Structures are given as C-alpha cells and as structure tokens.
Short mmCIF file of C-alpha atoms in Angstrom, two decimals:
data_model
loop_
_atom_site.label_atom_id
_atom_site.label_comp_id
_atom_site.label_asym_id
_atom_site.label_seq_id
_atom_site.Cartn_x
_atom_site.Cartn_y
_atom_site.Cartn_z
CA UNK A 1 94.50 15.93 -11.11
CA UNK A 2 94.69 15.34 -7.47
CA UNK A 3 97.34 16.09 -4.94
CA UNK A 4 99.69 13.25 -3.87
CA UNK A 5 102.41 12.60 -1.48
CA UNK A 6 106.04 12.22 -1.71
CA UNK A 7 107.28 9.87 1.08
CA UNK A 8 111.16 10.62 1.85
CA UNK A 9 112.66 10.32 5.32
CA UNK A 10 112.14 11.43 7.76
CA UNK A 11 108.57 12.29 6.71
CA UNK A 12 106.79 12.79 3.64
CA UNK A 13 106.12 16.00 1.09
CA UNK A 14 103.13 16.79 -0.10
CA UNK A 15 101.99 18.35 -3.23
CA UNK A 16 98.68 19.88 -3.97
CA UNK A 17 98.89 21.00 -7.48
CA UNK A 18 101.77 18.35 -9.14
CA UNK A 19 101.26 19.58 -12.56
CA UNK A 20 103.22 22.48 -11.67
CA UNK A 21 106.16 20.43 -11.57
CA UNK A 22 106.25 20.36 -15.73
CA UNK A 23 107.67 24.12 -15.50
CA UNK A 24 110.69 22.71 -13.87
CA UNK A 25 112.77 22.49 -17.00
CA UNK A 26 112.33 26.10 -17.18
CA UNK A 27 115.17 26.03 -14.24
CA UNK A 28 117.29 24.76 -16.42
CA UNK A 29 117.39 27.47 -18.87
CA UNK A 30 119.87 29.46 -16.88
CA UNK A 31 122.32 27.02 -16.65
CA UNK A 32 122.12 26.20 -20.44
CA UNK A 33 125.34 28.15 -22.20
CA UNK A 34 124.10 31.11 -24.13
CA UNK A 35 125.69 32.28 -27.58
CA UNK A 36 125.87 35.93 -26.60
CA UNK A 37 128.25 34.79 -23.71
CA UNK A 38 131.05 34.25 -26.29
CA UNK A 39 133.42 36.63 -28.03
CA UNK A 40 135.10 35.84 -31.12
CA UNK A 41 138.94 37.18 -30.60
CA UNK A 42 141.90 36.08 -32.79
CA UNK A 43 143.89 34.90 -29.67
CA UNK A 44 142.60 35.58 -25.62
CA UNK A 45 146.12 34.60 -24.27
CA UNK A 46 147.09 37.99 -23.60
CA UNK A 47 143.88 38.48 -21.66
CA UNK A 48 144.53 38.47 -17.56
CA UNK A 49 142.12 36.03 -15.73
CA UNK A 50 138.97 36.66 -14.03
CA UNK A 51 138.25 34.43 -11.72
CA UNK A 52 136.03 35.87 -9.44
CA UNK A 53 133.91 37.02 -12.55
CA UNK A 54 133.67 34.00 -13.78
CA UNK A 55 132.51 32.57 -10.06
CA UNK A 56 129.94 35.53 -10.24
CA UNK A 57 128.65 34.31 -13.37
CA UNK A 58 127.87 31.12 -12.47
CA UNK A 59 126.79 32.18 -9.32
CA UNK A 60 124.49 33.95 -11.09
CA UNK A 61 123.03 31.40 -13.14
CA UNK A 62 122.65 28.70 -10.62
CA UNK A 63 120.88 31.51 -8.32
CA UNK A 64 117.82 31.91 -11.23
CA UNK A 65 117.78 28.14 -11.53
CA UNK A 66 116.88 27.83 -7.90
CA UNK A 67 114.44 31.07 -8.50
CA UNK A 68 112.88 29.37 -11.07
CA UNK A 69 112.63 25.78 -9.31
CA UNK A 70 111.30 27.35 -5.72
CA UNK A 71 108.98 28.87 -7.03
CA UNK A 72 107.55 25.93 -9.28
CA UNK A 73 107.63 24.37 -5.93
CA UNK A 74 105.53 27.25 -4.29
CA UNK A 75 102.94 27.07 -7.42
CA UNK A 76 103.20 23.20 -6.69
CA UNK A 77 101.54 23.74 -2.76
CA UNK A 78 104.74 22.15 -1.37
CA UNK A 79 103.86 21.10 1.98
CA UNK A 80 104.08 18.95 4.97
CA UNK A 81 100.97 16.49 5.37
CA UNK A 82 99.15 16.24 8.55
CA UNK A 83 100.57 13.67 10.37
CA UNK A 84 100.30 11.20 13.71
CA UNK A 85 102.46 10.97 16.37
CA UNK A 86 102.63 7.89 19.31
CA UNK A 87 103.59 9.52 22.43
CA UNK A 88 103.97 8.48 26.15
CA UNK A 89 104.00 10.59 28.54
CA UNK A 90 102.42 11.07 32.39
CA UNK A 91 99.16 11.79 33.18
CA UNK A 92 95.32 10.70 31.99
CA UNK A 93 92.61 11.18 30.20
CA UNK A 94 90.37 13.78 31.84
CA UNK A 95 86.41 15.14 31.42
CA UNK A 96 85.70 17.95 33.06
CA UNK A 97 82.68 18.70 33.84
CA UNK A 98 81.70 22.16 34.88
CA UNK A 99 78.44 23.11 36.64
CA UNK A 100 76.99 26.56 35.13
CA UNK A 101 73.74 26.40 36.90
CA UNK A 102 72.89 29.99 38.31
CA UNK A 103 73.87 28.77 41.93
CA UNK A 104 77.44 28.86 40.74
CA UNK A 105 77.20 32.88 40.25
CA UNK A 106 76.74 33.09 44.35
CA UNK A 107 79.64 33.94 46.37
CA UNK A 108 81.98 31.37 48.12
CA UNK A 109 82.33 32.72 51.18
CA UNK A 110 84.82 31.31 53.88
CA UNK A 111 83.42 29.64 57.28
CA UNK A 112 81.94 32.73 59.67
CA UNK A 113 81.16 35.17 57.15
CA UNK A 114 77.92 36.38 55.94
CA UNK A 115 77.07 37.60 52.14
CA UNK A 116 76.00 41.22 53.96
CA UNK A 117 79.42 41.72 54.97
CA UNK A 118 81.86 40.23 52.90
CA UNK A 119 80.88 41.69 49.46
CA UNK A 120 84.37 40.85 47.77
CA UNK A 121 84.14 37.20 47.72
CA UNK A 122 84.81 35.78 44.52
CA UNK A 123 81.90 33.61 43.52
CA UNK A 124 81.79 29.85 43.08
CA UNK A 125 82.03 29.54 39.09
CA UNK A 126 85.14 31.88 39.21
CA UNK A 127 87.51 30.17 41.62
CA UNK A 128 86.61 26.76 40.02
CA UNK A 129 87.39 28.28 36.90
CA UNK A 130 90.75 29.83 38.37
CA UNK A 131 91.67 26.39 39.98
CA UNK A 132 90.94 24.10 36.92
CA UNK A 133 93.09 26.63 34.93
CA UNK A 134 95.82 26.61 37.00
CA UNK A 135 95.40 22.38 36.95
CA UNK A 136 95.31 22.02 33.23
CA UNK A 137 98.46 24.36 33.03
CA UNK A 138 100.08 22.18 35.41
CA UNK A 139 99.44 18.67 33.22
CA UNK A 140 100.37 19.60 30.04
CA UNK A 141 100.86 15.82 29.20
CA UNK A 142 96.87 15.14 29.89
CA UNK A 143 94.48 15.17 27.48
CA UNK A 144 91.07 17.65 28.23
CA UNK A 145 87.19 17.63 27.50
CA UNK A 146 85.56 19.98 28.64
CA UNK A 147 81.59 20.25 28.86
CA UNK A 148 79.18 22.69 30.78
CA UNK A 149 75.78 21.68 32.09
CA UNK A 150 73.10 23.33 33.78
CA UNK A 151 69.43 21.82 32.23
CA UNK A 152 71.58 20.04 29.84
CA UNK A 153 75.15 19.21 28.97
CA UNK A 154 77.10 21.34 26.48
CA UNK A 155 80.24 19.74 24.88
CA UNK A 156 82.94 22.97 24.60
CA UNK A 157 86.27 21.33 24.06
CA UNK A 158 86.81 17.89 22.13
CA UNK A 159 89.42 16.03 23.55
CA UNK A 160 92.66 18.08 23.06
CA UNK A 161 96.41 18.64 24.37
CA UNK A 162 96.38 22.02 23.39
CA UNK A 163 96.37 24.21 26.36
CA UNK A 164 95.42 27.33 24.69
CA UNK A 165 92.08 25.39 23.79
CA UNK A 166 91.35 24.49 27.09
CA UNK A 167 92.02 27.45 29.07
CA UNK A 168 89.76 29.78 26.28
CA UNK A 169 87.32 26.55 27.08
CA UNK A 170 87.41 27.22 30.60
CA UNK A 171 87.36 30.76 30.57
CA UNK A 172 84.09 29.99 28.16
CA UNK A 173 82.20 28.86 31.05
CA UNK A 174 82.16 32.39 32.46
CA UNK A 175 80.13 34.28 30.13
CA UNK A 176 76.62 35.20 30.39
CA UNK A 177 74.47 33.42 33.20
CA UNK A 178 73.50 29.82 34.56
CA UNK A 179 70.15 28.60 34.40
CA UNK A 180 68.29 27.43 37.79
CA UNK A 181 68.21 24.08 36.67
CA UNK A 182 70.63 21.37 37.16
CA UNK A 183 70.81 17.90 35.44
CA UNK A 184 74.06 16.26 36.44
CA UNK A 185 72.43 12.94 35.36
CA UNK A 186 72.62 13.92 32.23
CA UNK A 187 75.63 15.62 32.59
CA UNK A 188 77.51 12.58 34.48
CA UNK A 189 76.44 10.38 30.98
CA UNK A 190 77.73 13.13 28.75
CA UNK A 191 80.88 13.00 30.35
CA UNK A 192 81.26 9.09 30.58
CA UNK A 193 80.18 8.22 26.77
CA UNK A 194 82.79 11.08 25.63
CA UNK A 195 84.74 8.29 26.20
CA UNK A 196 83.30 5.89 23.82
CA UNK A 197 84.95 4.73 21.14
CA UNK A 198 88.22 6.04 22.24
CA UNK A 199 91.10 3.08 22.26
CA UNK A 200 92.14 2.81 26.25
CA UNK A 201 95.10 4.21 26.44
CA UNK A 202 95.79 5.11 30.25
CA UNK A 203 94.23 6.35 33.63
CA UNK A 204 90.57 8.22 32.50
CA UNK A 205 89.37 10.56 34.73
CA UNK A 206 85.31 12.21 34.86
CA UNK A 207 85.92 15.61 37.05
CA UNK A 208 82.74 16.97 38.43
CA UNK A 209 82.86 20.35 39.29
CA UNK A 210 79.28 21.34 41.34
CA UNK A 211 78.06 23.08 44.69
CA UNK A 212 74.78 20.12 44.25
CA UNK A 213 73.80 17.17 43.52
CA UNK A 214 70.35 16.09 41.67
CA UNK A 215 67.83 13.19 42.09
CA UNK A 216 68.29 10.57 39.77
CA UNK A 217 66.17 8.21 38.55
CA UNK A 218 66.81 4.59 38.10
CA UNK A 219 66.86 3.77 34.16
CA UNK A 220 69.14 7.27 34.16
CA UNK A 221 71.36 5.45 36.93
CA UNK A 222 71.81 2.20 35.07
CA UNK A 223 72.83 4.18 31.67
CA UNK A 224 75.90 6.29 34.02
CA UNK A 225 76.21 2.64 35.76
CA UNK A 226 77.03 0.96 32.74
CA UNK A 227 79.13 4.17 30.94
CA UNK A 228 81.54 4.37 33.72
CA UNK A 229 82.36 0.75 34.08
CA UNK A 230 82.29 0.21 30.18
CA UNK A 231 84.99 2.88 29.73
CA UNK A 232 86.76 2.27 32.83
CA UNK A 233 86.56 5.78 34.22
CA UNK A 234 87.70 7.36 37.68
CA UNK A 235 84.64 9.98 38.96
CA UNK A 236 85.94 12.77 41.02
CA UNK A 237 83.40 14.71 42.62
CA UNK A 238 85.06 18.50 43.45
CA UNK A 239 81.41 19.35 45.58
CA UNK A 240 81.26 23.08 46.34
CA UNK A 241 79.52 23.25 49.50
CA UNK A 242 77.00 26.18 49.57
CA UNK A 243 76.29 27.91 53.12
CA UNK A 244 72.58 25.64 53.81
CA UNK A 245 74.09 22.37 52.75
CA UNK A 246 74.09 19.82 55.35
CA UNK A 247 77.36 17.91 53.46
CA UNK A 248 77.91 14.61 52.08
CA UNK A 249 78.04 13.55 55.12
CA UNK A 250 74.58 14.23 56.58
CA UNK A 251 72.25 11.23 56.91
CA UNK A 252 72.40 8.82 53.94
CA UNK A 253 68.65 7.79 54.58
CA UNK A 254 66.93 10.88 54.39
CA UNK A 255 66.38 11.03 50.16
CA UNK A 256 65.21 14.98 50.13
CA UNK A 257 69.00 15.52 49.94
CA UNK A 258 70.10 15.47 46.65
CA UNK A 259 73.88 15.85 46.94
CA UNK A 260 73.85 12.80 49.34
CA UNK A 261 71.80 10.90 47.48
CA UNK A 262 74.45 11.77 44.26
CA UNK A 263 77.20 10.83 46.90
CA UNK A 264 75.52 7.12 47.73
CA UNK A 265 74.55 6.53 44.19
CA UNK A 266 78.66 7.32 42.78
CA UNK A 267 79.86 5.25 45.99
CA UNK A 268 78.02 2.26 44.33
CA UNK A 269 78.55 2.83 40.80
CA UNK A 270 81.17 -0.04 40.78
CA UNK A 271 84.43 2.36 40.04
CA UNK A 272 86.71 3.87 41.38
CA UNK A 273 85.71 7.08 43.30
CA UNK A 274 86.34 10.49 45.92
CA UNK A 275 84.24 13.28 47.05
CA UNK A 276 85.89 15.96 48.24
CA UNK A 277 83.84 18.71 49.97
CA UNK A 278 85.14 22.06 49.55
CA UNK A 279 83.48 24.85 51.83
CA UNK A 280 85.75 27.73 50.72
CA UNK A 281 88.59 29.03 47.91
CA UNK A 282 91.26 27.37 49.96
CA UNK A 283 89.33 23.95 49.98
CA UNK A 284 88.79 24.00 46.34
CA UNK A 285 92.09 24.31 45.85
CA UNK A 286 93.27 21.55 47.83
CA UNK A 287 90.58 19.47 45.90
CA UNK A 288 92.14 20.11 42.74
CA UNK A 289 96.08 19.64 43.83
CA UNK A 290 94.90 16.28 45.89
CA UNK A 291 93.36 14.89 42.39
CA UNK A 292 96.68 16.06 41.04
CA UNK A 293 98.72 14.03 42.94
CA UNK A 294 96.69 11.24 42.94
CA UNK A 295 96.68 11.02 38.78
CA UNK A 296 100.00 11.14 37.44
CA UNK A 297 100.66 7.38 35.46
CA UNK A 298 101.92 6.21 31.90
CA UNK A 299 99.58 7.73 29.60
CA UNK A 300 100.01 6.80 25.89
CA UNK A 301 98.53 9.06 23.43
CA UNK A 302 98.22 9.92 19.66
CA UNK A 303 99.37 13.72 18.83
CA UNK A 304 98.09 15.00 15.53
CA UNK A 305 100.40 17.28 14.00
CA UNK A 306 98.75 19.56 11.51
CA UNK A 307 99.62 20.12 8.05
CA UNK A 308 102.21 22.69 7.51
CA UNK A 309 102.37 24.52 4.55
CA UNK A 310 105.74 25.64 2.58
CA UNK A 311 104.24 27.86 -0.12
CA UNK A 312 105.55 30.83 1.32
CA UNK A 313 109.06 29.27 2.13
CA UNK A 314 109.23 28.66 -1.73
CA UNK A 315 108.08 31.92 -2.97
CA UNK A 316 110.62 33.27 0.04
CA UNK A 317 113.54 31.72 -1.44
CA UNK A 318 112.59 32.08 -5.17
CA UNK A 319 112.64 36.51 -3.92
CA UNK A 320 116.09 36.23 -2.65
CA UNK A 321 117.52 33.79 -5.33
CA UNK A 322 115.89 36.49 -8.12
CA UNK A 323 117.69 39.01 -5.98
CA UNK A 324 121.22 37.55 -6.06
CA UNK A 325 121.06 36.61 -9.53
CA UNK A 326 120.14 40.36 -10.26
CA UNK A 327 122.96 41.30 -7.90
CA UNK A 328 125.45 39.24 -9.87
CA UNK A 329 124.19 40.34 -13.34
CA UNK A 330 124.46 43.79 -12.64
CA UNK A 331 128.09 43.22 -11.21
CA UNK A 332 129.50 41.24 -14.29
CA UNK A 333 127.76 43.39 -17.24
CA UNK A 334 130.85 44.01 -19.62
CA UNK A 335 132.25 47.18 -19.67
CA UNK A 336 132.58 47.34 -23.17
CA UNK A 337 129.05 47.75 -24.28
CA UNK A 338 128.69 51.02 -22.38
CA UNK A 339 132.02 52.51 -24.05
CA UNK A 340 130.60 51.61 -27.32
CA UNK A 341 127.65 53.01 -26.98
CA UNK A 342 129.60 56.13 -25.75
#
C-alpha cells in the first residue's frame, strides 16, 4: 500500500505507512471502563469524596490513549510533504562563473609593486572568492549557480537560495590547482543555457569572474549569441587585470589580444553589458558592490520547502504521555491491596 496525503489547512499531512492507522482503536482501550475499577459495598455514602483522585484517574487514562495514538502516528511516518512556495522578493537570477585556470593562483598585486617584494599578496582566485562570498551573503533574496571553468566548464551549485550551498560552492573553487588552459567560450555557453528552461521570472544575471579573455571562434560565438538573447541575460565581466595586460582598453584592431577581442565580441552580443577592469583587491571589490547596486529589482521565485518529518515528534510525545500515565497510576493505586497483603 502506498503512502498518501491528508490535505487540511493550512497545509497537508502526509503518511507513509497508512495501515498503521488500524492500531488506533487500541487508544481506545484506556478509556474503555474496566470491571476491576469497581467495588461492590452495601452503601458508599459514608465514603468522603475524592476528587482529585478521580481527576488523576482519568488523567491517567486519557494520557495512554494519546501514548497509544502518537505513537500509531509515529509507526504511520506522520509527516509534512515537500512543498512549493511563490515568493517575491529583490534581487535576480545570477550565474557565476568562476575562472580556475592556473593564472588565477598568481598574486594580485597592487599598482607599483613587484612579486619579488611583496610576497604577502593574496592571489587572484582568493580575493574573488572572498568578494563573491561576501556578495552572495549580502543578496540573500537572489538565486545562485555557480560553475568553474578552466579547459572546460564544471557545474558546482544548481540554482539555489541556500547560502550555506553557495558559500561551500565558492569556497569549492579553492582546492587543488587550475589548469593552464582557459575556455571561457565554453564557459560563457555553460553559463547562458543554465538558464534554459527556467520560467523568466526577473532580472538574470551571467557573472564572469577572469584575469583573460580567449579567442573565439565564430560558430562558438553565434551559439553564446543566441543563449544570451534567448534567455534574456545581463553579462558582467569582473576582468582581473594581470601585471602584462594591456586592458580592455588597448587597441580593438589588433586580434592577438584575447581579452579585447572577448571585450568587442560581449559589446556586440545584442544584451545588456559592463566590463569592469579590476587591477588590484580594492578594484575587485568595487566591481562586485557596483554590480550590487546596479541589480536589485522584483524578483519572483519558487522556494521548495523540503519534507519534514514528525516521526520523532510522535514517538516524543507517546514517551512523555507513557510517563504521565505511569505517574498517575502509581499515585492512585488503592491502599487497600497493600494492607491486605500485609
């Protein structure tokens, strides 16, 4: 027999095992009067009254009816399907994607300083990581994906609200090494098409985190092309300027750079877009808040509420229900027996 669902308001009950529920006329055995309650006397006028044994006694029996019945209930898998939830809120849709190429490992060093002398520099991978931690935990109303690419894309977080999943996502991307490689073609499609038969439900954001860009060839161009328009995303382009990079900004014409040629291609993509070039921690960081400020609108989403067991509630309540009703049998035990016996 399979499990089915009890709908009461608010929300709705669910069992896993129903035929349990068939030992719930055992509950009712404590409440049922019992012969060996009654005393044959003559005349029981001259007897004082008890109340308060009396309110013991049925205190006692209704506590091992509810024993009985919780724990049916707890035998039943009582529980709380999982559920979904509308929601609005502020905020957007965001992919973040996080360069883990072996470049990222080098040190971002400040303007003026030279990797001889300045040996405590944090290096690139780390303060992105810091900064993108401390952006998620700012925008708790956005929902995260989170994928790493060096010679490929690799998908980490699903799209979540969870903020414990996405930090342990980004702190992910620190551990072991980056590959020399870089394919942010790849990685740019990844990040559009995680998009892709999601219903549009507010501003979508593709964050590219990188200290380079990548030659890209045309068919590769017309698949982002048509990914980024068909889903309607924003690309921001956090570029982590290394020490011998001429910029976004150097000449558009000459094609041997790559990050320029990256920077024309996005410009034309046919959405909306911003570079921002970020030479040191302090840049970064200004980066992140500006795309902060700029992304803060009406964001519908769907939360899904997992299922929440009450087995243990049950079997919680049927242990202190037992527990009174032993309390109040002990208490009301006549007298009488024990100076018989004696």
């Amino acid at each position: 027999m399979n499990g089915f669902t009890l709908n009461l308001w608010p929300g709705a009950l669910e069992l896993g095992a129903p035929w349990w529920l068939l030992l719930l006329l055992l509950a009712l055995l404590p409440l049922w009067p019992r012969r060996r309650h009654t005393l044959d006397y003559a005349c029981i006028d001259w007897l004082p009254a008890d109340p308060l044994g009396n309110a013991l006694l049925r205190a006692g029996r209704i506590a091992a009816a509810i024993a009985m019945a919780a724990a049916v209930f707890g035998l039943a898998g009582l529980a709380q399907p999982a559920t979904e939830v509308q929601r609005t809120g502020r905020g957007a849709e965001i992919v973040i994607a996080l360069d883990r190429s072996r470049s990222m490992d080098e040190a971002l060093l400040p303007k003026g300083r030279q990797p001889s002398i300045d040996t405590t520099a944090e290096a690139k991978g780390k303060v992105a990581r810091r900064l993108l931690a401390d952006f998620a935990e700012r925008r708790p109303d956005d929902r995260y994906s989170l994928l790493l690419f060096s010679s490929a894309p690799m998908p980490v977080v699903p799209f979540t609200q969870h903020g414990d999943v996405v930090q342990a996502g980004i702190q992910a991307g620190g551990i072991g090494r980056g590959l020399s490689e870089t394919d942010i073609g790849r990685a740019l499609l990844a990040g559009a098409e995680q998009f892709d038969r999601r219903a549009y439900s507010g501003s979508r954001i593709l964050l590219l985190v990188s200290d380079g860009g990548a030659q890209i060839d045309e068919a590769m161009r017309e698949k982002i092309r048509r990914a980024l328009q068909r889903n309607r995303i924003a690309v921001y382009w956090i570029f982590i300027r290394s020490a011998l990079s001429p910029g976004l900004n150097a000449d558009a014409g000459d094609g041997n750079i790559p990050e320029v040629a990256l920077n024309q291609f996005l410009k034309s993509a046919g959405v909306p877009y911003q570079a921002f070039e970020a030479e040191d921690p302090e840049a970064v960081k200004e980066a992140v808040a500006e795309v902060d400020r700029q992304q803060n609108l009406p964001l519908d989403y769907v939360e899904r509420i997992p299922r929440r067991d009450f087995s243990g509630w049950c079997y919680a309540l049927a242990l202190l229900a037992g527990a009174a009703a032993l309390a109040c049998r002990l208490i009301t035990r006549p007298a009488w027996k024990e100076e018989v016996q004696s």
